[in-house]
PDB file of C-alpha atoms in Angstrom:
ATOM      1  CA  UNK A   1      95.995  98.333  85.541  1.00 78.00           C
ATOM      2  CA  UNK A   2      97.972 100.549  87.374  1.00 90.00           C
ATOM      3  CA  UNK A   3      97.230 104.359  87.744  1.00 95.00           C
ATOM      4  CA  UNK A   4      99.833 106.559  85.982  1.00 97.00           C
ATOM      5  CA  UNK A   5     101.157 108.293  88.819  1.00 98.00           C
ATOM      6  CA  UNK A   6     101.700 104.848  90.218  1.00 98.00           C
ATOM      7  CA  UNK A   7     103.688 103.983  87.377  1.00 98.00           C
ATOM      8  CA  UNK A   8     105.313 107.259  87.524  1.00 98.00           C
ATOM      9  CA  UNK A   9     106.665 106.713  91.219  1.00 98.00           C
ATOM     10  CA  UNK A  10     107.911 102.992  90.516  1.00 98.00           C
ATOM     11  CA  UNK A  11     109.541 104.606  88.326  1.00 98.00           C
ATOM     12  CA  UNK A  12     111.026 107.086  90.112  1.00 98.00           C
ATOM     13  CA  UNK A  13     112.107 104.849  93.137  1.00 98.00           C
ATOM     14  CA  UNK A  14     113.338 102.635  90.527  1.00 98.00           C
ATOM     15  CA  UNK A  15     115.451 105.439  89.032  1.00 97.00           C
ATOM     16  CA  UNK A  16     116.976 106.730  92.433  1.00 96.00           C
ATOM     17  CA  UNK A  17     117.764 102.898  93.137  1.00 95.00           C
ATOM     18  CA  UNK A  18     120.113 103.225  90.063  1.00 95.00           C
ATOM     19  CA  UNK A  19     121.732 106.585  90.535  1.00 94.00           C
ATOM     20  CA  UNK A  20     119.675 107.229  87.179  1.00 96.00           C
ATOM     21  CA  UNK A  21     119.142 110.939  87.960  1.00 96.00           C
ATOM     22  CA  UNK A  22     118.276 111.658  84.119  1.00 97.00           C
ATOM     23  CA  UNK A  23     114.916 109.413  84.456  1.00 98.00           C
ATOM     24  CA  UNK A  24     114.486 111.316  87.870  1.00 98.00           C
ATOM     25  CA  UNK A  25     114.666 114.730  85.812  1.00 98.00           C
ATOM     26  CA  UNK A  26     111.677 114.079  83.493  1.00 98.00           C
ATOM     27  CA  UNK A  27     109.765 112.970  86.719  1.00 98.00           C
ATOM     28  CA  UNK A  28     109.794 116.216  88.371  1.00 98.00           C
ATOM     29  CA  UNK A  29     108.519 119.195  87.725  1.00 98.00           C
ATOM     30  CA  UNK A  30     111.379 122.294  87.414  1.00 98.00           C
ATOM     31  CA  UNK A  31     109.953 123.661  90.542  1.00 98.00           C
ATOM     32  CA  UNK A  32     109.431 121.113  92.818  1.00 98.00           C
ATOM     33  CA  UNK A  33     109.575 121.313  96.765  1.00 98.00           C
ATOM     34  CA  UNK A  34     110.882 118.520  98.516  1.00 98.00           C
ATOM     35  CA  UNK A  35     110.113 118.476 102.426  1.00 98.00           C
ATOM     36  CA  UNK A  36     112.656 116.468 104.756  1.00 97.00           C
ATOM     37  CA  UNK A  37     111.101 116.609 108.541  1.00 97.00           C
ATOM     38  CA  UNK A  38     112.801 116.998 111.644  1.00 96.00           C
ATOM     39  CA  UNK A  39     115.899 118.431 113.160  1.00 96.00           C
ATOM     40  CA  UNK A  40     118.825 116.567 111.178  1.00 96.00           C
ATOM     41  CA  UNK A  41     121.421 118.410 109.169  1.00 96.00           C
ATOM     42  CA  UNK A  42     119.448 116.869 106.061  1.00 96.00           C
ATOM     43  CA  UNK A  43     115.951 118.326 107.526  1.00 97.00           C
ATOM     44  CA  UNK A  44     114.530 121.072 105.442  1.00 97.00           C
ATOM     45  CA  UNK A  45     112.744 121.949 102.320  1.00 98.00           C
ATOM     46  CA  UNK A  46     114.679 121.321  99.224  1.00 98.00           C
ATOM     47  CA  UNK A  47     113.541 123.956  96.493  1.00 98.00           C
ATOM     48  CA  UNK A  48     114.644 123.096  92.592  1.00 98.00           C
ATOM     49  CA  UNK A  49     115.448 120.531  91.009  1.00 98.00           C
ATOM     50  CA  UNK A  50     119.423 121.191  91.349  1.00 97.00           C
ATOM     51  CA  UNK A  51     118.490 121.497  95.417  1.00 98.00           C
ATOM     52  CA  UNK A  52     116.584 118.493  95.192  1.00 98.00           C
ATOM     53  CA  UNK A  53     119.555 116.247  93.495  1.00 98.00           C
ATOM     54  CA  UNK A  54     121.846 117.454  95.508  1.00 97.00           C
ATOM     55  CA  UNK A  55     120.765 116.410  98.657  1.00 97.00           C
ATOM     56  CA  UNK A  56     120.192 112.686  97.170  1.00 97.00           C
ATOM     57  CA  UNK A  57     123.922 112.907  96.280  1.00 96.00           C
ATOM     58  CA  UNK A  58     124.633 113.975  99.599  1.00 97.00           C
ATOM     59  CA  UNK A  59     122.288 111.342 100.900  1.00 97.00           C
ATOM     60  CA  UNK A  60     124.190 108.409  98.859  1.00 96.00           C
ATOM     61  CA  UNK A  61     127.857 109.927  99.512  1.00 96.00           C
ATOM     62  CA  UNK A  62     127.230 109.951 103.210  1.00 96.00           C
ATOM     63  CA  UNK A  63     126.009 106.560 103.398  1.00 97.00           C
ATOM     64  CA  UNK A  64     127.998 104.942 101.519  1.00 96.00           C
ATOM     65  CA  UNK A  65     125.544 104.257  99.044  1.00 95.00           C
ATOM     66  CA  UNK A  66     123.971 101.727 101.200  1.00 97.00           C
ATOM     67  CA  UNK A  67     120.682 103.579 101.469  1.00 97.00           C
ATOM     68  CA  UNK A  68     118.339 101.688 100.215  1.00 96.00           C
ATOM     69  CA  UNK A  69     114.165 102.062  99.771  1.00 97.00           C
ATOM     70  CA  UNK A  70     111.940  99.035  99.574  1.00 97.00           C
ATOM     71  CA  UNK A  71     108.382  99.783  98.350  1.00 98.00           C
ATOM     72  CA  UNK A  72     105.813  97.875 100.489  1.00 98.00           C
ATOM     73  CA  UNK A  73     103.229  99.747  98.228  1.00 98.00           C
ATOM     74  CA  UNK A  74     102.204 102.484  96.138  1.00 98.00           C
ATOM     75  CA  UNK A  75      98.634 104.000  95.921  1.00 98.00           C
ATOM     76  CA  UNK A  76      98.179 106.664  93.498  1.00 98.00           C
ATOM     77  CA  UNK A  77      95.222 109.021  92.039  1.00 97.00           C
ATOM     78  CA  UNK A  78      94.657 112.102  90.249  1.00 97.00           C
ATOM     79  CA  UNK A  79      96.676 114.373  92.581  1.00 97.00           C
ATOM     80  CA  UNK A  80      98.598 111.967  94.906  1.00 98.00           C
ATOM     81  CA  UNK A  81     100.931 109.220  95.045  1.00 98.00           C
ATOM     82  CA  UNK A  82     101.446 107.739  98.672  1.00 98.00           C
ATOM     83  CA  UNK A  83     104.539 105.109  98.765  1.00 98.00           C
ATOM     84  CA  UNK A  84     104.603 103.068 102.001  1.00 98.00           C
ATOM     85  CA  UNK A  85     108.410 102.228 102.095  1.00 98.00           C
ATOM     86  CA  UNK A  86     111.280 100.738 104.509  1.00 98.00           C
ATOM     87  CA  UNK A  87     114.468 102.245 104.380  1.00 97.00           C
ATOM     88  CA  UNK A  88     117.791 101.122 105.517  1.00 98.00           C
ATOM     89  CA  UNK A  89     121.348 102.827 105.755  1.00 98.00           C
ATOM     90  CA  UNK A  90     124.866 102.990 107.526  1.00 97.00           C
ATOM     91  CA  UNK A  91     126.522 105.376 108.455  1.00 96.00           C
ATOM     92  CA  UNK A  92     129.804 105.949 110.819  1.00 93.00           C
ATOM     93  CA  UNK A  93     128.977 102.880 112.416  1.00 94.00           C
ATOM     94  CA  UNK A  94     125.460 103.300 112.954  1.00 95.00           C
ATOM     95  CA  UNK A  95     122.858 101.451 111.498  1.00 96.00           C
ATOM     96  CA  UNK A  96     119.055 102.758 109.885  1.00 97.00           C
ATOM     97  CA  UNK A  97     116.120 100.842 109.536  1.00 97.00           C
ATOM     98  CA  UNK A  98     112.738 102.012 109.542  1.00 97.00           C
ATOM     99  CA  UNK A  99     109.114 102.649 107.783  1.00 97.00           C
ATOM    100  CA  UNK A 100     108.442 105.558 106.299  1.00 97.00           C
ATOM    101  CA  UNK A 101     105.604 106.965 103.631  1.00 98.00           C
ATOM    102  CA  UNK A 102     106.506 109.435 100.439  1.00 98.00           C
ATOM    103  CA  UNK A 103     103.733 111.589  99.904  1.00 98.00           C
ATOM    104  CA  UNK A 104     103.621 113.383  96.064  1.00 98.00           C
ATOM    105  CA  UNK A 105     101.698 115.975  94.732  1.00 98.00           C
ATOM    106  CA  UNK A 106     101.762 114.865  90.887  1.00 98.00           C
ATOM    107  CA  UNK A 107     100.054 117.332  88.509  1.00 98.00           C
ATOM    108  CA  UNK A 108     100.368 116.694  84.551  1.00 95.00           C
ATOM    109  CA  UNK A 109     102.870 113.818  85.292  1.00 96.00           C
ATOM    110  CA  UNK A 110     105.309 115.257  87.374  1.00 98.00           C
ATOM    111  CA  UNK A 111     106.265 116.162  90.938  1.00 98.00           C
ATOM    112  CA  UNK A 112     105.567 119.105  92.063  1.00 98.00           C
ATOM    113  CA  UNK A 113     105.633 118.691  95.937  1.00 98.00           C
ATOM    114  CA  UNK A 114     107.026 115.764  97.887  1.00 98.00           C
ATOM    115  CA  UNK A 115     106.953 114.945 102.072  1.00 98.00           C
ATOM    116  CA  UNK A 116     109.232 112.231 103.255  1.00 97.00           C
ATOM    117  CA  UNK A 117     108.351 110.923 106.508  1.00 97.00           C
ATOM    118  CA  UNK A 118     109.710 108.375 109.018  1.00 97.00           C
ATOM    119  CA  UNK A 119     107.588 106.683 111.347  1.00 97.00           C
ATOM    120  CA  UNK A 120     110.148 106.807 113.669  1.00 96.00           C
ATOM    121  CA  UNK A 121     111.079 110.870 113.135  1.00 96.00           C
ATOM    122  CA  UNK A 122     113.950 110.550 116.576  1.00 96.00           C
ATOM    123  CA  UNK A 123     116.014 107.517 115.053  1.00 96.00           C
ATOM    124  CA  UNK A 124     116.049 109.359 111.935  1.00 96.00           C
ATOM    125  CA  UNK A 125     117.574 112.481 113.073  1.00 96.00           C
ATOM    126  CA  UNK A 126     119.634 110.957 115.461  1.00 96.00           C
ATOM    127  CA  UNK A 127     121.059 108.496 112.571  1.00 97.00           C
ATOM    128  CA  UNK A 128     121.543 111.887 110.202  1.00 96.00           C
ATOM    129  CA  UNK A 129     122.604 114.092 113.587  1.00 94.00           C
TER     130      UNK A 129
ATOM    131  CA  UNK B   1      83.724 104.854  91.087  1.00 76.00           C
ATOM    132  CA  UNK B   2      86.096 104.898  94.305  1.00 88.00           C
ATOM    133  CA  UNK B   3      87.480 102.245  95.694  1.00 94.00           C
ATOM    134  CA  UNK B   4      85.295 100.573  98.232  1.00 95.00           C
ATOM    135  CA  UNK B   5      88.058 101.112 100.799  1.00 96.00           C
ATOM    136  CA  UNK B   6      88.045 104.871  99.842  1.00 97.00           C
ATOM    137  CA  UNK B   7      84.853 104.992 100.840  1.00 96.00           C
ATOM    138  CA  UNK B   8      84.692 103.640 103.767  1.00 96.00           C
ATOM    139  CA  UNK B   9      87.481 105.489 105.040  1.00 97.00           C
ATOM    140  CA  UNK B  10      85.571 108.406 104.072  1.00 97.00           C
ATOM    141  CA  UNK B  11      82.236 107.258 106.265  1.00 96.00           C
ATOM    142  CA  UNK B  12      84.533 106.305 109.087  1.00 96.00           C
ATOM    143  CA  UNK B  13      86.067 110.045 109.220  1.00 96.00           C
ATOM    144  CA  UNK B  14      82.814 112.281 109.028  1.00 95.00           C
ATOM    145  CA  UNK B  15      81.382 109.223 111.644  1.00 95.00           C
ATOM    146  CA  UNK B  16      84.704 110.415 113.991  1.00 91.00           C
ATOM    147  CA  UNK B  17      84.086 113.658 113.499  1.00 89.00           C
ATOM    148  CA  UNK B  18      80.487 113.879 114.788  1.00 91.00           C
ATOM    149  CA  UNK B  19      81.457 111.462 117.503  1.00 89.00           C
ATOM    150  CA  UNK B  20      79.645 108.830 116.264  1.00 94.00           C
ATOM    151  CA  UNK B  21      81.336 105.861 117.934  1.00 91.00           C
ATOM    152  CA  UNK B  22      79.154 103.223 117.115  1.00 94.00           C
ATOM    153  CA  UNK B  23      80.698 102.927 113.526  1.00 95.00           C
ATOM    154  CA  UNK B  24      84.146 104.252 113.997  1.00 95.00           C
ATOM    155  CA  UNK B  25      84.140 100.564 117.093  1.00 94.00           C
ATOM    156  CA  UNK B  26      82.319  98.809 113.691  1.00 95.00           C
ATOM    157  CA  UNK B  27      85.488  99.528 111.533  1.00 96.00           C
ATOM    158  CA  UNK B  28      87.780  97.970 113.330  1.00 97.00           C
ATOM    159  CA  UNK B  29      89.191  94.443 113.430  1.00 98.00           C
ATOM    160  CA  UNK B  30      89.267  92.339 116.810  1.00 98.00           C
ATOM    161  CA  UNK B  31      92.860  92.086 116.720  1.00 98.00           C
ATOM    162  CA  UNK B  32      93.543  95.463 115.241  1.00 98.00           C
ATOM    163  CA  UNK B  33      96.729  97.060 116.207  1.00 98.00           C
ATOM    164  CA  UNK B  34      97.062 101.237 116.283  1.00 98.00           C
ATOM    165  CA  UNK B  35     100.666 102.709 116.512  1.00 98.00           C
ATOM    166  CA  UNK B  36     100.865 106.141 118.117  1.00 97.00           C
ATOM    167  CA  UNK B  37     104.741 107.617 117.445  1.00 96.00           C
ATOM    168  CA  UNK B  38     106.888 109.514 119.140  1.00 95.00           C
ATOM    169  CA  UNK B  39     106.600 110.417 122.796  1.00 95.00           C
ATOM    170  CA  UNK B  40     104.123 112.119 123.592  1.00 94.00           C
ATOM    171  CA  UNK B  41     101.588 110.755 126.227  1.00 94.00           C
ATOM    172  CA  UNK B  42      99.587 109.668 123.372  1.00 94.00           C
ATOM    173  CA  UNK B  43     102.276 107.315 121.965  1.00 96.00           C
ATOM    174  CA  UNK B  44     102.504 104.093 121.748  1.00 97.00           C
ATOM    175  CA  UNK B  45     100.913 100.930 120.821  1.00 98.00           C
ATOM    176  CA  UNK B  46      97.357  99.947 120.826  1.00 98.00           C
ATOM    177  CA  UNK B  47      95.737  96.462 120.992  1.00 98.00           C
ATOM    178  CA  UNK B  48      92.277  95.680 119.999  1.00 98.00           C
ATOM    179  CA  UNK B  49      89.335  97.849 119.626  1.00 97.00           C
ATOM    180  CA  UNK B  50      88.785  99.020 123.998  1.00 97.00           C
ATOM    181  CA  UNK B  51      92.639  99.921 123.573  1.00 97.00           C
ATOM    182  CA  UNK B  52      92.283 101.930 120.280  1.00 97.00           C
ATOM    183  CA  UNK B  53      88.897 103.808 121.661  1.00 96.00           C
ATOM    184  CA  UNK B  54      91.066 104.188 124.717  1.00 96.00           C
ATOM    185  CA  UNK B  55      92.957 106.160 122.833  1.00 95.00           C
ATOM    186  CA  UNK B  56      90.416 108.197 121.386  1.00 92.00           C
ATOM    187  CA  UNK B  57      89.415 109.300 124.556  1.00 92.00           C
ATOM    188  CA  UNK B  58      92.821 110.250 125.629  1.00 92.00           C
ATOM    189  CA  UNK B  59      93.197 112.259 122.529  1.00 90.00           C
ATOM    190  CA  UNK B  60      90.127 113.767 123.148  1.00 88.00           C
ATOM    191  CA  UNK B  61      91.098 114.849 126.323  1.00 89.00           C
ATOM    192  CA  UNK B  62      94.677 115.593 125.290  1.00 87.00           C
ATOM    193  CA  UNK B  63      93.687 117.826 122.370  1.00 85.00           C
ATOM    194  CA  UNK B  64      90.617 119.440 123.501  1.00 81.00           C
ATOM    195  CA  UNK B  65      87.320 120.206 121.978  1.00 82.00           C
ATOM    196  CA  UNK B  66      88.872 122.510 119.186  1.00 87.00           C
ATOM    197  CA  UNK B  67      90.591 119.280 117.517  1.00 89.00           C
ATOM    198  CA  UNK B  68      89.534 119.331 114.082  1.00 91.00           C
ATOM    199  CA  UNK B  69      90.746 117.298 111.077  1.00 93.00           C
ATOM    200  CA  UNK B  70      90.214 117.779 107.498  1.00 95.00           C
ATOM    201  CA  UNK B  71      90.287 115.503 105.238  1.00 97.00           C
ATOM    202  CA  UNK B  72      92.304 116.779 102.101  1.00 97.00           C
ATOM    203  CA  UNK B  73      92.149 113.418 100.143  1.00 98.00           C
ATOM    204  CA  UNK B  74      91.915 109.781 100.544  1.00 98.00           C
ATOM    205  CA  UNK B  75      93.716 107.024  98.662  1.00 98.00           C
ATOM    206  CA  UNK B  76      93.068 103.635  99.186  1.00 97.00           C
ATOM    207  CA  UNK B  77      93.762  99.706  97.245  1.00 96.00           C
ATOM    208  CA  UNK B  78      92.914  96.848  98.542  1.00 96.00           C
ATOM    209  CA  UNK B  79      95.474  96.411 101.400  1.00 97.00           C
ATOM    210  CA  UNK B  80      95.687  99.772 102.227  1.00 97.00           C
ATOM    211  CA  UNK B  81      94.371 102.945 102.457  1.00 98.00           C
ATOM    212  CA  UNK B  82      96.107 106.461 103.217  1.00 98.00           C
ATOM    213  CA  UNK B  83      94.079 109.394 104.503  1.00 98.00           C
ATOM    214  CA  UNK B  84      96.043 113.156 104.047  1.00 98.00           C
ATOM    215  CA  UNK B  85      94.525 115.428 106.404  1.00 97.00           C
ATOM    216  CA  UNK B  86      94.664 119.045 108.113  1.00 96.00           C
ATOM    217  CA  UNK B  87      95.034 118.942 111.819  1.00 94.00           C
ATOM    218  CA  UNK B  88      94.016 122.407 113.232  1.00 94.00           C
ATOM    219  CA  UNK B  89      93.838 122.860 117.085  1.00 91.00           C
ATOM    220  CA  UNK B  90      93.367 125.868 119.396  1.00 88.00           C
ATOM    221  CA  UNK B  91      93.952 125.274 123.211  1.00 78.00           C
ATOM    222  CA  UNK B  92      94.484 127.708 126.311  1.00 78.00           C
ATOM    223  CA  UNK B  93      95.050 130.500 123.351  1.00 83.00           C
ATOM    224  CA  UNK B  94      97.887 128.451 121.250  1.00 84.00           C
ATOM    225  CA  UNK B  95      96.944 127.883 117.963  1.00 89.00           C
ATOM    226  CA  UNK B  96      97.886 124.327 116.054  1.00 91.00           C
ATOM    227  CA  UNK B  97      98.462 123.466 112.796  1.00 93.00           C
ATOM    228  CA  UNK B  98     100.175 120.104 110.993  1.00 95.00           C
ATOM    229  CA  UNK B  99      99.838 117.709 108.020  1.00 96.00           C
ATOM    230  CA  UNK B 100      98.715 114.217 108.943  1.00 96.00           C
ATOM    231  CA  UNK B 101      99.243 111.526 107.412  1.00 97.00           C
ATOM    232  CA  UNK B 102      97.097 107.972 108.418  1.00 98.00           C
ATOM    233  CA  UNK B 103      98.066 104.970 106.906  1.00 98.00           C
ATOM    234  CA  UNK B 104      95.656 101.702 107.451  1.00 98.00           C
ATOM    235  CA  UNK B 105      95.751  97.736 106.554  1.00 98.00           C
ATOM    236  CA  UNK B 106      92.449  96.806 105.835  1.00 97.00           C
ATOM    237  CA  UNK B 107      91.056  93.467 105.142  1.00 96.00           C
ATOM    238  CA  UNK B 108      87.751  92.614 104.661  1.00 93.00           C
ATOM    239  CA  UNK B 109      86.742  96.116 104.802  1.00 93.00           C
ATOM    240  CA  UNK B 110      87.987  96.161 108.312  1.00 96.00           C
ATOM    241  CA  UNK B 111      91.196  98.263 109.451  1.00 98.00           C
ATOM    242  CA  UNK B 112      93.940  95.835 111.074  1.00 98.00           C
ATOM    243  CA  UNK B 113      96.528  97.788 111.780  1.00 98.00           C
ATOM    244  CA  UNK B 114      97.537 101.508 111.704  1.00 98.00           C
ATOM    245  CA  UNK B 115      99.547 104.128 111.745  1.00 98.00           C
ATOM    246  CA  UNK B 116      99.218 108.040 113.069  1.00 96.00           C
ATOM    247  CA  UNK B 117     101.638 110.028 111.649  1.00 96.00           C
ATOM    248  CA  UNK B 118     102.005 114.038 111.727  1.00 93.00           C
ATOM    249  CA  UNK B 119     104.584 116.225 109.577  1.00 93.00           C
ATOM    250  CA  UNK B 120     106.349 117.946 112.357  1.00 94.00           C
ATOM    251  CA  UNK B 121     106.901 114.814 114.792  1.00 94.00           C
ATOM    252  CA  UNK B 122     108.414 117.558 117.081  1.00 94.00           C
ATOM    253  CA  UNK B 123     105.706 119.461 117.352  1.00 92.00           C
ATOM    254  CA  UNK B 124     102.818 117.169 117.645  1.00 92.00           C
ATOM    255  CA  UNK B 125     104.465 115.691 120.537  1.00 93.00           C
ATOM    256  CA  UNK B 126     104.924 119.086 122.249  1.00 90.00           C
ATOM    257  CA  UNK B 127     100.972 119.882 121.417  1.00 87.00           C
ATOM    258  CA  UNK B 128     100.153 116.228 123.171  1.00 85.00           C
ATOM    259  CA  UNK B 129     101.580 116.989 126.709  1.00 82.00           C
TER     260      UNK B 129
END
């Protein structure tokens, strides 16, 4: 059986998959930090919920909506969740595809703190630009 | 109970950190595969276990004797295991700090394949010159 905060990020990816931002809301907690590495224009720390959702709607709109996050896998415990993902996405004629790992801090079954990172941190930011 | 994979993850990190060789060699496959990103000198792909403690040593050298990493958790399954650390460095007076993240295949209670991966891509390749 899984661990909860397994569960919890399935269902978040799941969620974001849809565009269900409403599942995504009970997920997090109201003053969650999400990091974004690098030197993009989407690099930075997102702070809020309302910061958080609006750079996945900026992420979708600019895109196209073809981004897209496969889980390889998902290891979870107490205070983590680790997702081992590959993304893909288009954008003005230029194509994404890479590995990349979610790290969550998860307290009392929400999100509190999240790192997104690519393996391959130069083809991200020079996809985003 | 942790995961046996947990735990040995755990031995193999105090056993790097007091430069005890012997069992960091034993934890490794013979066809394991490390991937160093980015470009620093120290990136790049490693083949088998004399490539991989090749690498070691260049890190070693690279970082200096102030390399230190904490361990701040470990999660592992069956097929994988993640290791969230604290990478503090000091050299020629500049001081270092970044989130690591190291991400292993393991089978049989031997690592595979894996991955090195820091929060600031930018940075770690700037330290590693």
């Amino acid at each position: 059986m899984a661990h909860p905060n397994e569960d919890l990020v399935r269902k978040g990816y799941k969620a974001f998959s849809e565009g269900d931002l409403e599942t995504i809301d009970t997920l997090f907690a109201d003053d969650i930090v999400w990091h974004i590495p690098g030197k993009s224009s989407i690099a930075g720390d997102y702070k809020g919920k309302e910061e958080v959702f609006g750079f996945f709607g900026r992420v979708t709109q600019e895109t196209g909506g073809t981004f897209k996050i496969d889980i390889h896998d998902v290891i979870a415990n107490d205070e983590h969740a680790v997702v081992l993902t590959k993304s893909s996405a288009q954008k003005d004629g230029k194509t994404l595809e890479g590995n990349g790992v979610g790290v969550y801090h998860v307290e009392d079954g929400k999100v509190t703190e999240s790192w997104q990172i690519a393996e391959d941190q130069y083809q991200l930011d020079e996809f985003w630009g | 109970m942790a995961h046996p994979n947990e735990e040995m993850l755990r031995k193999l990190y105090d056993a790097f950190n007091q430069n005890d060789f012997e069992t960091v060699g034993n934890s490794m496959a013979p066809d394991i595969v490390g991937h160093v990103p980015g470009k620093s000198k120290l990136a790049g792909d490693y083949k088998g276990p004399d490539e991989v403690m090749g690498m070691f040593g260049k890190l070693a050298e690279l970082a200096g004797e102030n390399f230190s990493l904490e361990v701040h958790d470990v999660l592992a399954n069956d097929e994988h295991a993640v290791v969230l650390g604290k990478i503090t460095n000091d050299r020629n007076g500049e001081a270092y700090e970044s989130n690591s993240i190291e991400i292993y295949h393991l089978k049989d209670g031997k690592i595979t394949e894996f991955w090195t991966l820091e929060d600031d891509q930018y940075k770690a390749d700037a330290f590693y010159s």
